XYZ file of C-alpha atoms in Angstrom:
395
model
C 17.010 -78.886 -29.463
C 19.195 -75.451 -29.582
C 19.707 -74.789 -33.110
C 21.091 -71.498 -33.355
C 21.164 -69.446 -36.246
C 23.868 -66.977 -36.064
C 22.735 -64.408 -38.873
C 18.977 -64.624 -38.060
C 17.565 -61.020 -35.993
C 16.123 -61.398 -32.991
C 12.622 -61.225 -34.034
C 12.917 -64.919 -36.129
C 15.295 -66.298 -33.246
C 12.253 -65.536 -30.824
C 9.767 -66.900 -33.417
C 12.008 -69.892 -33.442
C 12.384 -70.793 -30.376
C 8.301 -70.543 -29.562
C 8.072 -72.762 -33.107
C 10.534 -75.127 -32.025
C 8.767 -75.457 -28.293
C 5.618 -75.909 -30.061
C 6.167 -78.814 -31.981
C 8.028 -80.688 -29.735
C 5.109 -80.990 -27.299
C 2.428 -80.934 -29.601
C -0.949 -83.161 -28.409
C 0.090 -87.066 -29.645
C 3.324 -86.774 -30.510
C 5.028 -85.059 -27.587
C 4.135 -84.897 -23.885
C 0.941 -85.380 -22.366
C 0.558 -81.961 -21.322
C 1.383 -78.850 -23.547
C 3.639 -76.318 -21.268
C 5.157 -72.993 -22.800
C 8.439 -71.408 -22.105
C 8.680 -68.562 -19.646
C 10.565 -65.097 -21.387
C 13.104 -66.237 -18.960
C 13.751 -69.298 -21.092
C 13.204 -67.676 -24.614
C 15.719 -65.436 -23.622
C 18.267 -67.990 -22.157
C 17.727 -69.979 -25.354
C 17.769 -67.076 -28.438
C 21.079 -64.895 -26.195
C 19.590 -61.449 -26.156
C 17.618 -59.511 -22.637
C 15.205 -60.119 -21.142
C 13.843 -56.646 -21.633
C 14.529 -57.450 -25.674
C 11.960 -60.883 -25.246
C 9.413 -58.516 -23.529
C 9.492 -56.292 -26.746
C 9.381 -59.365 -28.863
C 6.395 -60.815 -26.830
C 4.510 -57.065 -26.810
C 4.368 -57.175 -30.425
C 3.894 -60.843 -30.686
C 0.838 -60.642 -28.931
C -1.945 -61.639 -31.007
C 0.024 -64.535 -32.431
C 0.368 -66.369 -29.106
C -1.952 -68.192 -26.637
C -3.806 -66.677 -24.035
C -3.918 -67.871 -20.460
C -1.130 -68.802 -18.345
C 2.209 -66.862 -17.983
C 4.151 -68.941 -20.322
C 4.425 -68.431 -23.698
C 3.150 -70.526 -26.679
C 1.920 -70.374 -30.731
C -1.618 -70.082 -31.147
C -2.449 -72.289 -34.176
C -5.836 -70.625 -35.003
C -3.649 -67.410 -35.380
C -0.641 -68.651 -37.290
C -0.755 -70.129 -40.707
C -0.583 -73.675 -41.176
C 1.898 -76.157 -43.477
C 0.847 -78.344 -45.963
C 3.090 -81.998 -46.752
C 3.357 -84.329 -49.409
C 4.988 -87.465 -49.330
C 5.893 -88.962 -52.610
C 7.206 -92.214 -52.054
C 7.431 -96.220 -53.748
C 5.050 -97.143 -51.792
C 2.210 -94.877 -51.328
C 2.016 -90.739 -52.624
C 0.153 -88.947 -49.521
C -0.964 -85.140 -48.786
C -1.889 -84.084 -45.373
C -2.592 -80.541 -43.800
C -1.178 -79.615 -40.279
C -1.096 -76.579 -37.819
C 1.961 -74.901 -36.649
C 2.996 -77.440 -34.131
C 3.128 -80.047 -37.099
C -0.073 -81.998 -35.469
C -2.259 -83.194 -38.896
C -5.610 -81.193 -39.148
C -8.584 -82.936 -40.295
C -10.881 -80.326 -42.351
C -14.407 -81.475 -41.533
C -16.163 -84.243 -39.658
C -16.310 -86.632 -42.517
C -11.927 -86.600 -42.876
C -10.922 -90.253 -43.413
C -7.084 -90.844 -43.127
C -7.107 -92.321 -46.588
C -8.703 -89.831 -48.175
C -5.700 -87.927 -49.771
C -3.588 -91.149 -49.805
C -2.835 -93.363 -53.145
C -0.238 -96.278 -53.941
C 3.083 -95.354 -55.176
C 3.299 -95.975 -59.278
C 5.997 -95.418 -61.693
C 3.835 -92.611 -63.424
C 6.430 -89.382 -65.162
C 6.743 -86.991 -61.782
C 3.744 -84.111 -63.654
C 0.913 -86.885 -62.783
C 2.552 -87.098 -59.175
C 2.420 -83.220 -58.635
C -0.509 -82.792 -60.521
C -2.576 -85.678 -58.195
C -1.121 -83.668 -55.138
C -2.135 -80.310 -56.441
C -5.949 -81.652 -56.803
C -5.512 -82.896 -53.295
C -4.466 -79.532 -52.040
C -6.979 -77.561 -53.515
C -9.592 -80.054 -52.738
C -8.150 -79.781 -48.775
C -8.177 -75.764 -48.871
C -11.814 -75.867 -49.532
C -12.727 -78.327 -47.482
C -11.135 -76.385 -44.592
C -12.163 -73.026 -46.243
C -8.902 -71.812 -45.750
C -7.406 -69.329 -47.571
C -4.135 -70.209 -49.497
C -2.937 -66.887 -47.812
C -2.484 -69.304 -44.796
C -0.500 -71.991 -45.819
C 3.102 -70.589 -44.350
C 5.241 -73.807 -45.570
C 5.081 -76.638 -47.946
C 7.215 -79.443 -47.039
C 7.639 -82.858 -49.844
C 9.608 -86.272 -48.356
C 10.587 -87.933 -51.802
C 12.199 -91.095 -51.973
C 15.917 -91.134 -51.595
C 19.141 -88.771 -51.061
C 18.344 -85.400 -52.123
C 20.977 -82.573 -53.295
C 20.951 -79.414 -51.691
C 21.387 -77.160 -54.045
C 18.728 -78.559 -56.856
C 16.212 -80.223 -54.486
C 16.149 -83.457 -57.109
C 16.596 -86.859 -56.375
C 20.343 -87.956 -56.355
C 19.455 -91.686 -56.830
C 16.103 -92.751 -58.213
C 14.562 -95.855 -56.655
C 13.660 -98.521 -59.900
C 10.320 -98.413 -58.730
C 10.075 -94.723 -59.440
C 9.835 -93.310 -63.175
C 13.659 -92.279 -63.412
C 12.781 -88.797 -64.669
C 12.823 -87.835 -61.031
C 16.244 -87.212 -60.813
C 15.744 -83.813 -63.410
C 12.735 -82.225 -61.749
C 12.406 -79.236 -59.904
C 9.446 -79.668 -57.419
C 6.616 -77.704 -58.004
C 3.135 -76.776 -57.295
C 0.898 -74.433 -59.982
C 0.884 -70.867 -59.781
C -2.879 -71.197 -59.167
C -2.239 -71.976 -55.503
C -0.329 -69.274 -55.052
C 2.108 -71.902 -52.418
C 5.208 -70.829 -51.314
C 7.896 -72.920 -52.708
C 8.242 -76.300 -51.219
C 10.850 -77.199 -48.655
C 12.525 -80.712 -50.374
C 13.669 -83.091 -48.026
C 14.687 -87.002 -48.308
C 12.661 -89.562 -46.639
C 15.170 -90.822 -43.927
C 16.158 -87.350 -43.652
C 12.729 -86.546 -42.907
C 12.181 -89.962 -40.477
C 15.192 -89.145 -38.620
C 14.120 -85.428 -37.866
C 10.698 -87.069 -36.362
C 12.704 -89.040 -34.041
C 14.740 -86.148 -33.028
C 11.372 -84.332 -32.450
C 8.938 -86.464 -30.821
C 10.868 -90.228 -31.081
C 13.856 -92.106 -30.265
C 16.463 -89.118 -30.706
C 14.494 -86.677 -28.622
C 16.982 -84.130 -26.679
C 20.135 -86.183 -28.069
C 22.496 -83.948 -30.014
C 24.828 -86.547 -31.585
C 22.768 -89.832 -33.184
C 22.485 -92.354 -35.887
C 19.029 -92.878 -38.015
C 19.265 -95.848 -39.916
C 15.319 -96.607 -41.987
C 14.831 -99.957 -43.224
C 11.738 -99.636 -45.357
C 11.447 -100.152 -48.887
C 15.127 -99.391 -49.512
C 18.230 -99.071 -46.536
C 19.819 -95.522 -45.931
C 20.489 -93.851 -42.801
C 21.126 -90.164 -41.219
C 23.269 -88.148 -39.388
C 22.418 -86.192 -36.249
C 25.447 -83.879 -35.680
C 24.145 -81.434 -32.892
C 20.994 -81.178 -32.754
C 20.687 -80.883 -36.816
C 20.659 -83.171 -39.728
C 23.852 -83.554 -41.520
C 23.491 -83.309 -45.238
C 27.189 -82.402 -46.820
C 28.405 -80.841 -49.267
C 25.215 -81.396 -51.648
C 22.798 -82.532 -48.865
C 23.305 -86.538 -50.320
C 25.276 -87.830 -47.278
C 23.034 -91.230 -45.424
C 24.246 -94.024 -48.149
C 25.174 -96.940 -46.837
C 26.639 -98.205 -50.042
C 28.463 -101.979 -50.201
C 28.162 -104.255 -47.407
C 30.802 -107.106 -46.664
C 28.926 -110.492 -46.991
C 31.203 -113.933 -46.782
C 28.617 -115.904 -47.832
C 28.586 -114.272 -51.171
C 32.268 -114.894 -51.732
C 31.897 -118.044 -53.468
C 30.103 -116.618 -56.065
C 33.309 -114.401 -56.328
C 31.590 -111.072 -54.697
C 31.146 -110.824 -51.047
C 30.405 -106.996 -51.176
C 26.325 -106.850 -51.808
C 24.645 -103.505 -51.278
C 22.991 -103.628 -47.921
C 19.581 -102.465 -49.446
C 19.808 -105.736 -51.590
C 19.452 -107.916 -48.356
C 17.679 -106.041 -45.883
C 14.852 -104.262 -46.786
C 11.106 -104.520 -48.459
C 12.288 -104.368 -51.610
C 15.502 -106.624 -51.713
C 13.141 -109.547 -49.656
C 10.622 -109.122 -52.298
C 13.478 -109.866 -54.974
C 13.589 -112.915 -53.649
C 10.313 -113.834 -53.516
C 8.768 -112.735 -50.513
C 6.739 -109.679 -52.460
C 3.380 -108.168 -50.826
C 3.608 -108.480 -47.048
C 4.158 -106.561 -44.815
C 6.856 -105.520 -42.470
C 5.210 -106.939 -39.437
C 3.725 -110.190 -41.901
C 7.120 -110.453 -42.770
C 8.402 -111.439 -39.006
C 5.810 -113.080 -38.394
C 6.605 -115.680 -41.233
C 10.121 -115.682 -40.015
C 8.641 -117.518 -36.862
C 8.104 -121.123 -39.427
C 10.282 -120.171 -42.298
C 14.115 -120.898 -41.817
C 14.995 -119.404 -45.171
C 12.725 -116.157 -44.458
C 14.403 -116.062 -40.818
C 17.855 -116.738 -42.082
C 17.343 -113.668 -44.656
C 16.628 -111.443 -41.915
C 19.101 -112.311 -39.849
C 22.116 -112.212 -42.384
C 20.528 -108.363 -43.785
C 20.959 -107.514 -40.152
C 24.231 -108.942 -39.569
C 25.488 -107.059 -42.976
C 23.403 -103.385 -42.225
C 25.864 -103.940 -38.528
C 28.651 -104.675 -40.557
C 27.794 -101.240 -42.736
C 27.303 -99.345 -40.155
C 30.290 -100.254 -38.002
C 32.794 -97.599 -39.680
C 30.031 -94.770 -38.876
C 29.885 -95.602 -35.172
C 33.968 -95.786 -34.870
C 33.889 -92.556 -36.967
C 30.683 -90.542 -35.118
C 30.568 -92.584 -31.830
C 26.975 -91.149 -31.800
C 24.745 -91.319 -28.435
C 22.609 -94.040 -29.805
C 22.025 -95.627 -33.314
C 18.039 -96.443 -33.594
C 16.715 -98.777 -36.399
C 13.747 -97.282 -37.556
C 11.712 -97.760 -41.181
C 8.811 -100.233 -41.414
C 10.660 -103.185 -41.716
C 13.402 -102.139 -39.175
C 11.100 -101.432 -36.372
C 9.280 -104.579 -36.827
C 12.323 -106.857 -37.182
C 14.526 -105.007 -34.356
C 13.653 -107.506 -31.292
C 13.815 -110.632 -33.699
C 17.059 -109.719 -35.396
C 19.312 -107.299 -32.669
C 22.037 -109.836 -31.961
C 22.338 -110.235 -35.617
C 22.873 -106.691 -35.835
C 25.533 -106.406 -32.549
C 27.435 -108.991 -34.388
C 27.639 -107.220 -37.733
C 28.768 -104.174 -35.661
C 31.540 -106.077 -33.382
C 32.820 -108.415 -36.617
C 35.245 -106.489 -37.930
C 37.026 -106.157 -34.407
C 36.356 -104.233 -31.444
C 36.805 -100.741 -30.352
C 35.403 -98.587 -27.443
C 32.605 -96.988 -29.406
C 31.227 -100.361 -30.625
C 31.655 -101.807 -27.648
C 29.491 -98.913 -26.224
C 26.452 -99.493 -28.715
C 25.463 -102.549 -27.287
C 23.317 -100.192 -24.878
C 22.817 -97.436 -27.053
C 21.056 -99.853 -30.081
C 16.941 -99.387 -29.662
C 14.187 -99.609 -32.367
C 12.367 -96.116 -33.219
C 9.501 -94.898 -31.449
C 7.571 -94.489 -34.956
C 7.528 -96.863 -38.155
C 5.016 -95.451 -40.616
C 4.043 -91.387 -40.935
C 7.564 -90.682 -40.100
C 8.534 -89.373 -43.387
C 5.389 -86.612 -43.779
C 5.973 -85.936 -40.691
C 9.443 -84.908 -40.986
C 9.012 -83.026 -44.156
C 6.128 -81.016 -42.360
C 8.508 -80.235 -39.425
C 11.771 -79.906 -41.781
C 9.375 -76.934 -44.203
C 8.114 -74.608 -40.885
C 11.611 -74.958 -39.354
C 12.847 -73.215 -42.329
C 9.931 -71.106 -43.343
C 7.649 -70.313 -40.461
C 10.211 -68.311 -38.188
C 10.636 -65.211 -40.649
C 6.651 -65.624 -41.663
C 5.682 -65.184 -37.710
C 8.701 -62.172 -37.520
C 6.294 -60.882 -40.401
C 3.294 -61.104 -38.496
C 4.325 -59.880 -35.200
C 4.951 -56.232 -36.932
C-alpha cells in the first residue's frame, strides 16, 4: 500500500510509512509474525536518503520498538484510537492501539460490553450513549484522554466529504441524520472524529488485512443490511467529488417488467433488509442460506438479487476493469458459494467484453463479514490523524 502524500514533510511521510507497516501486520489480522521495515525500505518507500531516515529514526527513538534492526511503532508509547460504529443494526464503541488491533481494558472486557442494537432514536441519544461508553472505557483503561490520537465513526451509508453527514439516510435510521455534524462533548477533550461510510470503511479492511490486500485497483461490493459498493483506485478509496460515490442505484430485472417496471433498486432484492420486506425478517445472514437449502422461494430470492447486483455491477467492471471484485457484507459473504453463478450471469447478461470475461477468476467472497466496518473507520481515523501526531512526538 504506497499512498503518497505529495505535500506532507518528511517527518509525517516517515511516521506514515512505520503506521501504515504497523497495521497491516498487526497480531490477528495480518501475518503470523510481526516484521518491521529496514531504513532501507522506509526510505525506498517515503523518496528522501537514507541519511534523512537515520535523522528521522534518531529522533523517533522513544516512539519505536526495541530489539531487532528493523523498525516498528511501539503501541505502549504511541497514543491509541478510539471507533464508533453507528449502524441499523447494532451502535458499537471499541478502543484500539496504533496498529488498529482492539484493546481490551481489564480482565473482566466482554466483547458486548460497549455494544447495543441499532434504534431509530434522534442522532444526540446515539452520540450521547457513545460518549458514556468512552468515558466509561478511558477509566477502565486509566488512560488519559491526552492519548487518544484519532477518533474514527462508520455510519450507515454514503457520506459527503465536505460535511461528514449522511447523504442518504437508511429508513431504519431517525432521518435527522442527514443534518448532523458528528460530535463528541468538549468534556473529553477528543480530537474531532474522522467520518467515514460503512462500505467505505469494510472495503479499506479488506485492502488492509482481507481480500484486497496489496491490490491497487479493486471492487468492494457489501451486502449487509442495505447494497453499496467501493472503489479502490490505487491503493486508496475513491470518494468523488463529495466523497458519495459506491451507489449502485437501479438494477435491470425482467421479471419485474410485467408489472410495467423492470428497473428495481438492487438493495430492494438483495440484501437483509429488502429479504426481510418480504417476509423473511430476523435471521441471519448465514440462517438465511441455510433456509435457502428447503425453501425454493427463499433460494430463488437469492439467486435473482445476485443475478441483478451482477447485472449492476457489470458497467463498473467494463468501466474500472478492477483486479478483482469481492462480495463482502454479512449477507454477501455467506451467500457467495450458494449464489456465484447467479452473480457471473448478471455480470455476462448484458453481452460480453474482455474485462467481464476476465472476472470469472477475479470474483471471491471477503476474508471478513462482521467487524469490518469499525475496523475500517479505526484504520481510515489514524491514517489521517496519527502521522502528523507521531511527527509531533518525535520532536
Amino acid at each position: 500500500m504506497t499512498q503518497r502524500r505529495e505535500f506532507e514533510d518528511s517527518d509525517s511521510r516517515f511516521a506514515r510509512a512505520l503506521l501504515r507497516h504497523g497495521m497491516r501486520n498487526a497480531a490477528s489480522w495480518g501475518d503470523t509474525s510481526f516484521r518491521g521495515l529496514s531504513q532501507t525500505e522506509v526510505a525506498a518507500e517515503i523518496h528522501v536518503s537514507r541519511p534523512t531516515v537515520s535523522g528521522h529514526v534518531t529522533r523517533a527513538r522513544r516512539l519505536l520498538s526495541k530489539g531487532g534492526s528493523s523498525l516498528a511503532l511501539n503501541p505502549d508509547a504511541c497514543g491509541c484510537v478510539i471507533g464508533i460504529d453507528i449502524g441499523e443494526a447494532h451502535d458499537r464503541v471499541v478502543l484500539a492501539d496504533i496498529h488498529g488491533r482492539i484493546y481490551h481494558p481489564d480482565d473482566n472486557f466482554e466483547p458486548g460490553d460497549y455494544e447495543r442494537e441499532g434504534s431509530d432514536e434522534p442522532p444526540p441519544v446515539h452520540l450521547r450513549w457513545a460518549a458514556e461508553c468512552i468515558e466509561d472505557l478511558l477509566a477502565r483503561a486509566e488512560l488519559d484522554p491526552s492519548k487518544i490520537w484519532a477518533v474514527g465513526v462508520s455510519l450507515p451509508g454514503p457520506v459527503n466529504k465536505r460535511t461528514k453527514r449522511l447523504q442518504t439516510v437508511p429508513a431504519t435510521l431517525n432521518q435527522s441524520w442527514n443534518v448532523v455534524d458528528i460530535e463528541l462533548p468538549e468534556r473529553l477533550h477528543l480530537p474531532k472524529p474522522s467520518v467515514e461510510s460503512d462500505y467505505n470503511a469494510s472495503a479499506l479492511t479488506e485492502h488492509l488485512w482481507g481480500a484486497m490486500r496489496d491490490q491497487r485497483h479493486a471492487l468492494y461490493v457489501k451486502v449487509g443490511q442495505r447494497c453499496g459498493c467501493s472503489l479502490l483506485i490505487n491503493h486508496r478509496i475513491y470518494r468523488g467529488s463529495d466523497g458519495v460515490a459506491g451507489r449502485l442505484g437501479k438494477t435491470y430485472l425482467p421479471r419485474y417488467a410485467d408489472a410495467g417496471n423492470p428497473w428495481i433498486d438492487v438493495g430492494n432484492v438483495f440484501s437483509l433488509a429488502g429479504l426481510g420486506a418480504r417476509g423473511y425478517r430476523g435471521r441471519t445472514a448465514e440462517q438465511l442460506v441455510e433456509d435457502a437449502h428447503d425453501n425454493e422461494q427463499l433460494d430463488e430470492l437469492l439467486r435473482e438479487g445476485a443475478r441483478g447486483l451482477g447485472i449492476a455491477i457489470a458497467p463498473l467492471i467494463d468501466a474500472f476493469n478492477p483486479e478483482s471484485v469481492v462480495i463482502g457484507g454479512a449477507l454477501g459473504r455467506a451467500a457467495f458459494a450458494w449464489v456465484a453463478k447467479e452473480l457471473l450471469d448478471g455480470i455476462g447478461s448484458l453481452g460480453q467484453s474482455a474485462a467481464r470475461t476476465a472476472i470469472s477468476e477475479r470474483l471471491t467472497a471477503s476474508a471478513f463479514s462482521r467487524e469490518t466496518a469499525i475496523r475500517g473507520a479505526i484504520a481510515s481515523a489514524l491514517l489521517a490523524n496519527a502521522p502528523a501526531r507521531i511527527a509531533k512526538a518525535m520532536d
